[in-house]
mmCIF file of C-alpha atoms and ligand atoms in Angstrom:
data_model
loop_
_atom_site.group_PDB
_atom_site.id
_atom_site.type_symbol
_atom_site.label_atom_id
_atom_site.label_comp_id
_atom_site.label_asym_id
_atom_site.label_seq_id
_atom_site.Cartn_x
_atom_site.Cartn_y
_atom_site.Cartn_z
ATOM 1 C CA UNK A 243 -194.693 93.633 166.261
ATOM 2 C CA UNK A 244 -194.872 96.055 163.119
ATOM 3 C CA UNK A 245 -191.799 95.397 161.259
ATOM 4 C CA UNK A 246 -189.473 99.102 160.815
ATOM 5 C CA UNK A 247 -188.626 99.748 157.230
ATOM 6 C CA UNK A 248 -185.507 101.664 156.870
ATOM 7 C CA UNK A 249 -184.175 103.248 153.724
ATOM 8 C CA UNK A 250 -181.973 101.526 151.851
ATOM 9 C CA UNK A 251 -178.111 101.930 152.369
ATOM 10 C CA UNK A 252 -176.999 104.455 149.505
ATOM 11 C CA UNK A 253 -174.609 102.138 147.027
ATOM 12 C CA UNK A 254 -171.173 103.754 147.067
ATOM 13 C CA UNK A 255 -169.741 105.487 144.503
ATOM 14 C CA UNK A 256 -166.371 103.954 143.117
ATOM 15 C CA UNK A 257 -164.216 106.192 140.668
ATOM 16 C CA UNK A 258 -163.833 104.450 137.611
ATOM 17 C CA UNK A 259 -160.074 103.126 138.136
ATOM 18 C CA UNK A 260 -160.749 101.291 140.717
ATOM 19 C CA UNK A 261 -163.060 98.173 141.804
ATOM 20 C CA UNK A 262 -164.085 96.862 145.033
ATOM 21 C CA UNK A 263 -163.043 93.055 145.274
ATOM 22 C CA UNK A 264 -163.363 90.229 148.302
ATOM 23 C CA UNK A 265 -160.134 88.850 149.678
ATOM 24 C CA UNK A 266 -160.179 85.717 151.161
ATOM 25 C CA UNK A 267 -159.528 86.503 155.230
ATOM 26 C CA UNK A 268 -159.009 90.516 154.310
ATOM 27 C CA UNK A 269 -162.954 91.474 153.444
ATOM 28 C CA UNK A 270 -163.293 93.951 151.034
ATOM 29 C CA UNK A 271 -160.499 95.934 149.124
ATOM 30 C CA UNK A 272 -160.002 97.935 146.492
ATOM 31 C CA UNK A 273 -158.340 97.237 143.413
ATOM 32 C CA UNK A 274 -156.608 99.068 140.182
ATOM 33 C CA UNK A 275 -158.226 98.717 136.885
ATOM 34 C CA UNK A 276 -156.180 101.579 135.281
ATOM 35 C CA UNK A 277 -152.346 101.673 135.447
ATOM 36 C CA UNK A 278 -150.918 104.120 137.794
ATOM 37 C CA UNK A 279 -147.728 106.170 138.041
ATOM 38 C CA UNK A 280 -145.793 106.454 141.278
ATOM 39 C CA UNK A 281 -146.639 109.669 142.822
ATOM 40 C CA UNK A 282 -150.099 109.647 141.288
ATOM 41 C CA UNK A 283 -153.236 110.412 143.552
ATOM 42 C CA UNK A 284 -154.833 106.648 143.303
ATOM 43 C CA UNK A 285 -158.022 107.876 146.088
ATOM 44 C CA UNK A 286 -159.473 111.374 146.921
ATOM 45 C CA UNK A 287 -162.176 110.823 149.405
ATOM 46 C CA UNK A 288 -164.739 113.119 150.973
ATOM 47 C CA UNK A 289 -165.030 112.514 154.909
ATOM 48 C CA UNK A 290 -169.029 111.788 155.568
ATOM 49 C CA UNK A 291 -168.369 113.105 159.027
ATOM 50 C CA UNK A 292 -165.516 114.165 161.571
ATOM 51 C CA UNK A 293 -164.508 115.583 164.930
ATOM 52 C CA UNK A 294 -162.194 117.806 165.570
ATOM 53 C CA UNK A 295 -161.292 117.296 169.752
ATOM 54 C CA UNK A 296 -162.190 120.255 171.748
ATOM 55 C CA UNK A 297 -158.748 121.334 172.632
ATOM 56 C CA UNK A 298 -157.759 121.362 168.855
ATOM 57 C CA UNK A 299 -160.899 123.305 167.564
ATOM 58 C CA UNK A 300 -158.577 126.200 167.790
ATOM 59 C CA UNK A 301 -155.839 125.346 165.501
ATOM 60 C CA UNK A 302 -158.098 123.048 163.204
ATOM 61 C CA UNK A 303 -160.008 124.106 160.511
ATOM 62 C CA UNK A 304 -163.012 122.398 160.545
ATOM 63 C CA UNK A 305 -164.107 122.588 156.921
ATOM 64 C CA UNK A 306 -160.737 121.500 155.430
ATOM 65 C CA UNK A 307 -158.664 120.430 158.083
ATOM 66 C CA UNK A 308 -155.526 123.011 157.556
ATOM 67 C CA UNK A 309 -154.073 123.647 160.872
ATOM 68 C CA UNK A 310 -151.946 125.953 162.892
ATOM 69 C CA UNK A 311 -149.419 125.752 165.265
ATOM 70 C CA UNK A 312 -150.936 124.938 168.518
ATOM 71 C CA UNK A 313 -148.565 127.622 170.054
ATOM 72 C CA UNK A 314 -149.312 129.953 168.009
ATOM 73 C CA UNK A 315 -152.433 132.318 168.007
ATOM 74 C CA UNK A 316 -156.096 130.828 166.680
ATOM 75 C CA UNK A 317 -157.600 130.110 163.885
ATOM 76 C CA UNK A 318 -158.538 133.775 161.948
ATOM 77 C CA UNK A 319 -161.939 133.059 161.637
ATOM 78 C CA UNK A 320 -163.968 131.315 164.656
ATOM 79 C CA UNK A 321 -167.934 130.353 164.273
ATOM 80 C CA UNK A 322 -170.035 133.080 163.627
ATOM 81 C CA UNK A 323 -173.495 131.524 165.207
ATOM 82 C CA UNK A 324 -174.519 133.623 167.320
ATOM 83 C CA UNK A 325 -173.585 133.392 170.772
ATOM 84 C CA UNK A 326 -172.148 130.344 169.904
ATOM 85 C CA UNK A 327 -169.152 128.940 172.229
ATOM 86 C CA UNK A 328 -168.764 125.623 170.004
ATOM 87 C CA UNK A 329 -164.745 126.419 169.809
ATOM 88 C CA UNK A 330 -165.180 125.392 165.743
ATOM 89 C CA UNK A 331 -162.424 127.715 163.920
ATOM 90 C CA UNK A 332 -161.890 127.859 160.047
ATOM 91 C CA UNK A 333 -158.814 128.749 158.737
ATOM 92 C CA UNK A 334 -160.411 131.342 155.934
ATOM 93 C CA UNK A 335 -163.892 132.926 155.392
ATOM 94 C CA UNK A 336 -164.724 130.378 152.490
ATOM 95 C CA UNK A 337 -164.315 127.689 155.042
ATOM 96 C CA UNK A 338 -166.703 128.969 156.926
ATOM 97 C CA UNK A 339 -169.320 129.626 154.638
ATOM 98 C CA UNK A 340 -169.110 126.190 152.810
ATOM 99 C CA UNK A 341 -169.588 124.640 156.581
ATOM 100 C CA UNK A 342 -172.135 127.285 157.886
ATOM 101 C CA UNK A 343 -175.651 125.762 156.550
ATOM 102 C CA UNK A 344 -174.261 122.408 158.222
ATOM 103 C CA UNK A 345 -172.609 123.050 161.147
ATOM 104 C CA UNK A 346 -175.552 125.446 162.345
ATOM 105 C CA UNK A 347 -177.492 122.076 162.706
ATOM 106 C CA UNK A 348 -175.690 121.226 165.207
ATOM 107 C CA UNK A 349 -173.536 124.347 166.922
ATOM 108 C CA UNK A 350 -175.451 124.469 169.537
ATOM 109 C CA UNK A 351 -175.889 120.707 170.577
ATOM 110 C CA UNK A 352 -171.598 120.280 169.892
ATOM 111 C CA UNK A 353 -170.992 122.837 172.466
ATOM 112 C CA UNK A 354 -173.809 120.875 174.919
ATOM 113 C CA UNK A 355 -172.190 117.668 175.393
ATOM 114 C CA UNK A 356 -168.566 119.515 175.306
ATOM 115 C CA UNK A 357 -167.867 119.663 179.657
ATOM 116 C CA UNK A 358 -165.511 122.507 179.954
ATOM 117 C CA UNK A 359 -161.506 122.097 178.278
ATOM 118 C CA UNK A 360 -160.265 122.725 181.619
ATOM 119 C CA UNK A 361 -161.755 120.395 183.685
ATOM 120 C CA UNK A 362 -159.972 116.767 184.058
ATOM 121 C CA UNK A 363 -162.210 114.404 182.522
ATOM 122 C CA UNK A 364 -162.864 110.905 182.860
ATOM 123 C CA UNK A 365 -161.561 108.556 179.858
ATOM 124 C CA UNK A 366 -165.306 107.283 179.235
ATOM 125 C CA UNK A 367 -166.776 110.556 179.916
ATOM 126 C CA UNK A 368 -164.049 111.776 176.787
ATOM 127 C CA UNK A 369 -164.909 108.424 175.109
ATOM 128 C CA UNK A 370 -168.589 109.036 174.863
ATOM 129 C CA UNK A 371 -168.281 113.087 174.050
ATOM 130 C CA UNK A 372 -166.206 111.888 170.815
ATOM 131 C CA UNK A 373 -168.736 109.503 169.454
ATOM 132 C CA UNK A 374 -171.666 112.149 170.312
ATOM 133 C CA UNK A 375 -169.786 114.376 168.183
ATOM 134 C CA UNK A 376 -169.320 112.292 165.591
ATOM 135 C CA UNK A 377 -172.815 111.471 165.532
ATOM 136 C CA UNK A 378 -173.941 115.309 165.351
ATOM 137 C CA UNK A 379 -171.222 115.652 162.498
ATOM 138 C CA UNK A 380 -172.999 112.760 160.651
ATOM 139 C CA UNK A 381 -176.984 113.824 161.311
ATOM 140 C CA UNK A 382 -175.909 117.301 160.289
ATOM 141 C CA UNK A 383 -174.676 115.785 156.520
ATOM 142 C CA UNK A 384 -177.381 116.042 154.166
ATOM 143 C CA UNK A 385 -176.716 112.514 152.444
ATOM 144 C CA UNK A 386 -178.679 109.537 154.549
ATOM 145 C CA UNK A 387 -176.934 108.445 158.083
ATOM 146 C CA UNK A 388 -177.201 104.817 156.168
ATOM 147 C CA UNK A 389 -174.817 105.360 153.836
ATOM 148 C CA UNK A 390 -172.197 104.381 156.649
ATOM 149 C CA UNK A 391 -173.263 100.923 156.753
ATOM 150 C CA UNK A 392 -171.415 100.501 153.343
ATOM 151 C CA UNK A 393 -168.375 100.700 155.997
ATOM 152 C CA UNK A 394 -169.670 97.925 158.170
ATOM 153 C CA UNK A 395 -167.556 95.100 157.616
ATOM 154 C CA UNK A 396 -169.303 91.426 157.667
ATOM 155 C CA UNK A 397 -168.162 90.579 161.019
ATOM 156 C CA UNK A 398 -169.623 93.468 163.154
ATOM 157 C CA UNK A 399 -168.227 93.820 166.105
ATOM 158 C CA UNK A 400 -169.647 91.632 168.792
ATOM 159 C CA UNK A 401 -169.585 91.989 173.031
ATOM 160 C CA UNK A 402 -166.971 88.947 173.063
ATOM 161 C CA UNK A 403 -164.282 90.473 174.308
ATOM 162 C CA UNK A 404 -164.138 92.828 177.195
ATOM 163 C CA UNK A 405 -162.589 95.763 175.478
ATOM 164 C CA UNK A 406 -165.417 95.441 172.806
ATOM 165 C CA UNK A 407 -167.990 94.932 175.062
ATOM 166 C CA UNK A 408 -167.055 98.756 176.917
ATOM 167 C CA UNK A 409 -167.134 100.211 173.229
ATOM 168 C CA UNK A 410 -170.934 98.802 171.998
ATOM 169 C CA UNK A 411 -171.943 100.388 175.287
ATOM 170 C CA UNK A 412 -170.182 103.326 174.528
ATOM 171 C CA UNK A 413 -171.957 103.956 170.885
ATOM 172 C CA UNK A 414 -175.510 102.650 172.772
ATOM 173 C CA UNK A 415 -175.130 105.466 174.854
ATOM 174 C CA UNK A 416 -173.822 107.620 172.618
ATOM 175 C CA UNK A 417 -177.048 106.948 170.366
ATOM 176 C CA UNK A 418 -179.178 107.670 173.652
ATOM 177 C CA UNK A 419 -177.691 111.015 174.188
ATOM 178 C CA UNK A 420 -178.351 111.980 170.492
ATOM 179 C CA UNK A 421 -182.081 111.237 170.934
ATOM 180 C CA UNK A 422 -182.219 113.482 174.195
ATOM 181 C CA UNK A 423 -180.835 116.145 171.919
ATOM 182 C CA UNK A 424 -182.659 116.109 168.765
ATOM 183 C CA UNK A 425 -185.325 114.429 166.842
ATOM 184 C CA UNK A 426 -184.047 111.135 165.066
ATOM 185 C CA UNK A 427 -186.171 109.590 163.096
ATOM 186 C CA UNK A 428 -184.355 106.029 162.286
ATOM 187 C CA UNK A 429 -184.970 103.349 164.296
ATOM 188 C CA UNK A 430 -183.127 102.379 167.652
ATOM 189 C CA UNK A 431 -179.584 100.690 167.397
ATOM 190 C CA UNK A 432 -179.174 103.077 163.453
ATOM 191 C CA UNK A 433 -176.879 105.737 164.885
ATOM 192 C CA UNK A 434 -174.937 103.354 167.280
ATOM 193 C CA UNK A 435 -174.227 101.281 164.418
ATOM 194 C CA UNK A 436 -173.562 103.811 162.140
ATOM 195 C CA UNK A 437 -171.129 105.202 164.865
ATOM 196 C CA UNK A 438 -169.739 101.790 165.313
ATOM 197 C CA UNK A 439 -167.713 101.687 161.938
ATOM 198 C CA UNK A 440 -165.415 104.263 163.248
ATOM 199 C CA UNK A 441 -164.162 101.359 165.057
ATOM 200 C CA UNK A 442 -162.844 99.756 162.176
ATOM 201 C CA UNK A 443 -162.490 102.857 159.478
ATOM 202 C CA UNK A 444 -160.791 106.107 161.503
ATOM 203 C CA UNK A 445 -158.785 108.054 159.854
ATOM 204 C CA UNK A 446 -156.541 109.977 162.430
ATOM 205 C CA UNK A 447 -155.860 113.616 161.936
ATOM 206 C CA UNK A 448 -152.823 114.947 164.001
ATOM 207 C CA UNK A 449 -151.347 118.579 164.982
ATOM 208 C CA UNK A 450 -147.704 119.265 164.133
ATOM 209 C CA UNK A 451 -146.545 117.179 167.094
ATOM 210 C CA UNK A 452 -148.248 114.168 166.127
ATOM 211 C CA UNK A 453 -151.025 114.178 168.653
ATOM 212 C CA UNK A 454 -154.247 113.146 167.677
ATOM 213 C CA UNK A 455 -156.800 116.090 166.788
ATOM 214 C CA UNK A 456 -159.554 114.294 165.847
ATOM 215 C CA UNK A 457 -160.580 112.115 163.317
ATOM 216 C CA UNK A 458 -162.830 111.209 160.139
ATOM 217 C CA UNK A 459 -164.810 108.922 158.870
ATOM 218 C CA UNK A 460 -164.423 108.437 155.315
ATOM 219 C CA UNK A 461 -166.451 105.464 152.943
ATOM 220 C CA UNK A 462 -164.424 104.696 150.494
ATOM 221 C CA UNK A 463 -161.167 104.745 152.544
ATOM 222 C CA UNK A 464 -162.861 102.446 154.885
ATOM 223 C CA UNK A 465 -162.739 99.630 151.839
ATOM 224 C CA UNK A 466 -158.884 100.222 151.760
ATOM 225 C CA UNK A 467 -157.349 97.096 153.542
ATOM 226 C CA UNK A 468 -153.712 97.009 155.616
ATOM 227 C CA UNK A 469 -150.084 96.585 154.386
ATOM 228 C CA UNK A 470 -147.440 97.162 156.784
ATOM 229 C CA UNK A 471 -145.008 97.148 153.320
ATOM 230 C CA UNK A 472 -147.380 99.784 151.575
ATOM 231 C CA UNK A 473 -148.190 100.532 147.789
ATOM 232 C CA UNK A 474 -149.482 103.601 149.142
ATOM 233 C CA UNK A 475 -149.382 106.578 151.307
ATOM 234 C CA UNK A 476 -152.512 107.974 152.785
ATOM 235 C CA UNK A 477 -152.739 111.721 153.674
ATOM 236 C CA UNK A 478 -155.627 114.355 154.576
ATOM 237 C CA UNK A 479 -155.682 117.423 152.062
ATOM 238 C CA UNK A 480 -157.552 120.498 151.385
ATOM 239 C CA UNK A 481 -161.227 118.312 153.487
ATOM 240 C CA UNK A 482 -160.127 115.276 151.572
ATOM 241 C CA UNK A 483 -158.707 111.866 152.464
ATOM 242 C CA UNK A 484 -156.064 110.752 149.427
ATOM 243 C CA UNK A 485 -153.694 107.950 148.748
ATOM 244 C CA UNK A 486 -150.443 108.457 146.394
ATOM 245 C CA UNK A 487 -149.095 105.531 145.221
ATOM 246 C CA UNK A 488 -145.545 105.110 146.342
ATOM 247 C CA UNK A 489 -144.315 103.288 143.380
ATOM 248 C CA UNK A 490 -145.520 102.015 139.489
ATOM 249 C CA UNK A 491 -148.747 100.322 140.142
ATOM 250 C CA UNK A 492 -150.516 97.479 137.559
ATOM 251 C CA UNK A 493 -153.862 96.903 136.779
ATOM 252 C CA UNK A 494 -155.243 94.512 138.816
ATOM 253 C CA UNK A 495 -153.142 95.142 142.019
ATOM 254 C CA UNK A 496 -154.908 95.892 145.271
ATOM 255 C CA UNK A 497 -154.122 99.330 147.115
ATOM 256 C CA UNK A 498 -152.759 99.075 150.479
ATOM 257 C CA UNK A 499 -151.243 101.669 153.015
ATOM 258 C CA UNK A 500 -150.432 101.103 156.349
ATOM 259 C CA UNK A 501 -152.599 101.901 159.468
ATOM 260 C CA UNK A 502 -150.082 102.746 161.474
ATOM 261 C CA UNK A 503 -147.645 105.133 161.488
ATOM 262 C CA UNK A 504 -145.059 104.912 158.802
ATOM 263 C CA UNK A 505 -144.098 108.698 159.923
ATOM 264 C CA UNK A 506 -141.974 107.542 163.049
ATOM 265 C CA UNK A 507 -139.026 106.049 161.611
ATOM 266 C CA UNK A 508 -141.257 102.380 162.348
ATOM 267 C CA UNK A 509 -139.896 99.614 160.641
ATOM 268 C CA UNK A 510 -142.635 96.923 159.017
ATOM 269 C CA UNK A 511 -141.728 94.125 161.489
ATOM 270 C CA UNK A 512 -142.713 96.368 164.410
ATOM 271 C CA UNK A 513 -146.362 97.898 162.541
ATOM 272 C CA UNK A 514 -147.390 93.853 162.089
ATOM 273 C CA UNK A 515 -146.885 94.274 165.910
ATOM 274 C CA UNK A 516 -148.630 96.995 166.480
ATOM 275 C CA UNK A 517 -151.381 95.988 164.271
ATOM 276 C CA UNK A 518 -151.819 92.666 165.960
ATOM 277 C CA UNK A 519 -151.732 93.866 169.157
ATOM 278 C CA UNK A 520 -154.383 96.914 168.848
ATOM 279 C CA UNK A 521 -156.700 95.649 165.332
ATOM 280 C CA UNK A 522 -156.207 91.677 165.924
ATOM 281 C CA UNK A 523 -155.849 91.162 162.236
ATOM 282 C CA UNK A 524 -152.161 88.849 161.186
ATOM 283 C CA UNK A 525 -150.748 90.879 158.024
ATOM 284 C CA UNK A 526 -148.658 89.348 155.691
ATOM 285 C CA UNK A 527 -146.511 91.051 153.644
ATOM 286 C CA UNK A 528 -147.716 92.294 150.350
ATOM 287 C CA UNK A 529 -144.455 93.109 148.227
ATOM 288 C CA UNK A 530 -140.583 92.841 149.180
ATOM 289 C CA UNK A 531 -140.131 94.831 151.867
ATOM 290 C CA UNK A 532 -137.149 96.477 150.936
ATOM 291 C CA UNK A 533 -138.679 98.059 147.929
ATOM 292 C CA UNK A 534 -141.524 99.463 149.891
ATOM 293 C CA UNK A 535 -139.185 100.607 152.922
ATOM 294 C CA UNK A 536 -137.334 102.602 150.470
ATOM 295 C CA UNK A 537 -140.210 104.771 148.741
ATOM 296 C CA UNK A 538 -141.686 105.036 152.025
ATOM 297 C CA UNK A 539 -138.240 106.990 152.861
ATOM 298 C CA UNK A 540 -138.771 109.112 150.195
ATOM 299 C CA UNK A 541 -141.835 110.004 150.992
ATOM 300 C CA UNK A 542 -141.550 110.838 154.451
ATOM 301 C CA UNK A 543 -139.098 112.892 152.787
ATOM 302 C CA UNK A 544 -141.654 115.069 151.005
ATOM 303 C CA UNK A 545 -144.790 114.993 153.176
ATOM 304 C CA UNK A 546 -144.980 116.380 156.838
ATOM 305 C CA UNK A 547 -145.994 113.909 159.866
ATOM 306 C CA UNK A 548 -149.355 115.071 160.056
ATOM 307 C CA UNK A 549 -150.225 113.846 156.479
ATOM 308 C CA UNK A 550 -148.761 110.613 157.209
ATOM 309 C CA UNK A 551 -151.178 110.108 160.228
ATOM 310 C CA UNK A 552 -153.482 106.903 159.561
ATOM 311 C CA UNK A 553 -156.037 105.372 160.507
ATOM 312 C CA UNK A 554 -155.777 104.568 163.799
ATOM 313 C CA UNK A 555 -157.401 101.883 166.128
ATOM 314 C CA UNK A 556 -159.260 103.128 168.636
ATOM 315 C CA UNK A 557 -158.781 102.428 172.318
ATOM 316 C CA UNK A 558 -161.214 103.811 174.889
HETATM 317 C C1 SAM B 90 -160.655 99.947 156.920
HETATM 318 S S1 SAM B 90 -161.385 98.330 156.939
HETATM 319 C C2 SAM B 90 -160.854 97.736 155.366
HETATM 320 C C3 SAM B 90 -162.005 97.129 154.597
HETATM 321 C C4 SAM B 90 -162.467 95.778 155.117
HETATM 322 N N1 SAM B 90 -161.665 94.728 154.543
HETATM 323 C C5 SAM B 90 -163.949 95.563 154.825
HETATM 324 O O1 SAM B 90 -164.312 94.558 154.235
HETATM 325 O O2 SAM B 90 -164.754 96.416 155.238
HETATM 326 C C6 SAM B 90 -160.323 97.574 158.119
HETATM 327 C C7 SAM B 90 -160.600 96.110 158.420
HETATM 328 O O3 SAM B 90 -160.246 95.279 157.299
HETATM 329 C C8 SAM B 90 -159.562 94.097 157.719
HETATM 330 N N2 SAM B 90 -158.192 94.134 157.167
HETATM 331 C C9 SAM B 90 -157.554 95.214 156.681
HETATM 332 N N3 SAM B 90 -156.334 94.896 156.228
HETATM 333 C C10 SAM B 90 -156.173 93.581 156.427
HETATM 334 C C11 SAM B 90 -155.105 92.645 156.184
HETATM 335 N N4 SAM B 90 -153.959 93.033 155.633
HETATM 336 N N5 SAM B 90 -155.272 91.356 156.540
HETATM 337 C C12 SAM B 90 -156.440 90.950 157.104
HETATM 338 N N6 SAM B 90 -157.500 91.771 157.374
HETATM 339 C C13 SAM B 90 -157.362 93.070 157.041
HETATM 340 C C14 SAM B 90 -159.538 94.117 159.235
HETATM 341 O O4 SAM B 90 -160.661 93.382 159.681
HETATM 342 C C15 SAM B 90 -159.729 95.589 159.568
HETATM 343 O O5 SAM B 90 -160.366 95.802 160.823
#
């Protein structure tokens, strides 16, 4: 059989203060190589792709990811294809026309696979809608689908578990409804595995109640590894993924924030829980916890609970 020679994966691009190390039993991670004040902005990062969930397209912006109350009236400025019923809303016209040239791509196809808001749907029926979604939002970005695999961590995910098993399935099919609905030109198993790192890298975005809206995929947040005592706070700003650093940080430490909420009044014993239980990874501490609880404090203090949202694992 003819052997199928994809494009290289696109290197990623790491700002100058920081460097991508290995950690033994951690993967990948980044690390400082400039000093950096507390309250400085350590990591912006653009989002390769996103989805918004259908019943937030409304109150979401789906350029830069403002929102408004959801009981409140829409959006100002919905999607202008024509007869388009996609649900996309921006929150200004600028929004819109720095999406337009790529969300036309794919207007038409988002609102295909999108069953009706009203009707009760099944869990793997909502399951497999998300990743198509995220799939258009991806093919629609102009940089190459394979730049995702930078995200891919050594140990892919495998079917050895049940819970895994349902999700490969999940981004299979989610691959074969893509093909159905537009030309793809990589070869089978690219756009499930390219969906697949969402699994490991999601960054949750969440209304003003703390539900989730939707989520992003973003590559050089997806090298950031776990603390449940951060260094760090991650937030979503203005289309862009950032981390503040909570305190003084030296060169040569590694960034962490936590993937779970530290919004919730959560203490660090119970997010080790939580992050055993749902990611299957054993944190260890990384600094005293008392000195992290405390600037976490503060910084709940200044930031809403929307921009403390986190990655998230994700459960179908
Ligand atoms: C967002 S990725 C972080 C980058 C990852 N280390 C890599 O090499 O791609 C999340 C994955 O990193 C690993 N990880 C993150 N924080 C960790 C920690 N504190 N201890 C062990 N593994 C961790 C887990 O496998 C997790 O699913």
């Amino acid at each position: 059989m003819a052997s199928v020679l994809l494009p290289p994966i696109p290197p990623l691009t790491v700002p100058p203060h920081l460097r991508i190390i290995d950690v033994a039993g951690a993967g990948r991670n980044l690390v400082l190589a400039e000093r950096q004040a507390e309250g400085a902005v350590v990591l912006v990062d653009e989002p390769f792709c996103h989805i918004v969930h259908q019943r937030f397209r409304r109150f979401t912006c789906d350029n830069c990811y403002n929102f408004t109350s959801i009981d409140g009236p829409n959006l100002r400025f919905p999607c202008s294809e024509t007869s388009s019923s996609c649900g996309v809303h921006y929150c200004s016209a600028s929004c819109r026309s720095l999406k337009k040239s790529r969300h036309s791509k794919v207007c038409s196809l988002t609102n295909l696979v999108s069953s009706s808001p009203r009707k009760k749907k099944k869990s793997s029926d909502k399951a497999l809608e998300t990743y198509v979604n995220l799939l258009l939002s991806a093919v629609s970005n102009p940089s190459p689908l394979r730049y995702l695999e930078n995200c891919l961590p050594e140990t892919p995910l495998t079917p050895s578990t049940p819970g895994k098993s349902k999700r490969l399935t999940t981004y299979s099919s989610a691959e074969s409804t893509l093909r159905t609905l537009l030309p793809c030109p990589l070869p089978s198993g690219s756009y499930s595995r390219a969906v697949s790192t969402s699994h490991f890298n999601a960054v949750g975005l969440y209304d003003e109640y703390g539900e989730e809206s939707g989520f992003v995929l973003s590559p050089l947040m997806a090298m950031v590894n776990h603390s449940c005592y951060p260094n760090c706070g991650q937030y979503v700003e203005d289309g862009k993924v950032k981390l503040r650093a909570l305190r003084d940080l030296e060169v040569g430490e590694e960034i962490f924030y936590s993937y779970v909420s530290i919004g919730g009044g959560t203490t660090g014993e119970e997010r080790r829980k939580d992050i055993e239980g749902n990611w299957g990874f054993v944190s260890q501490p990384h600094q005293s916890p008392s000195r992290s609880s405390k600037k976490i404090a503060n910084m709940k203090g200044e930031m809403s609970f929307r921009q403390l949202g986190n990655v998230r694992s994700l459960k179908l």
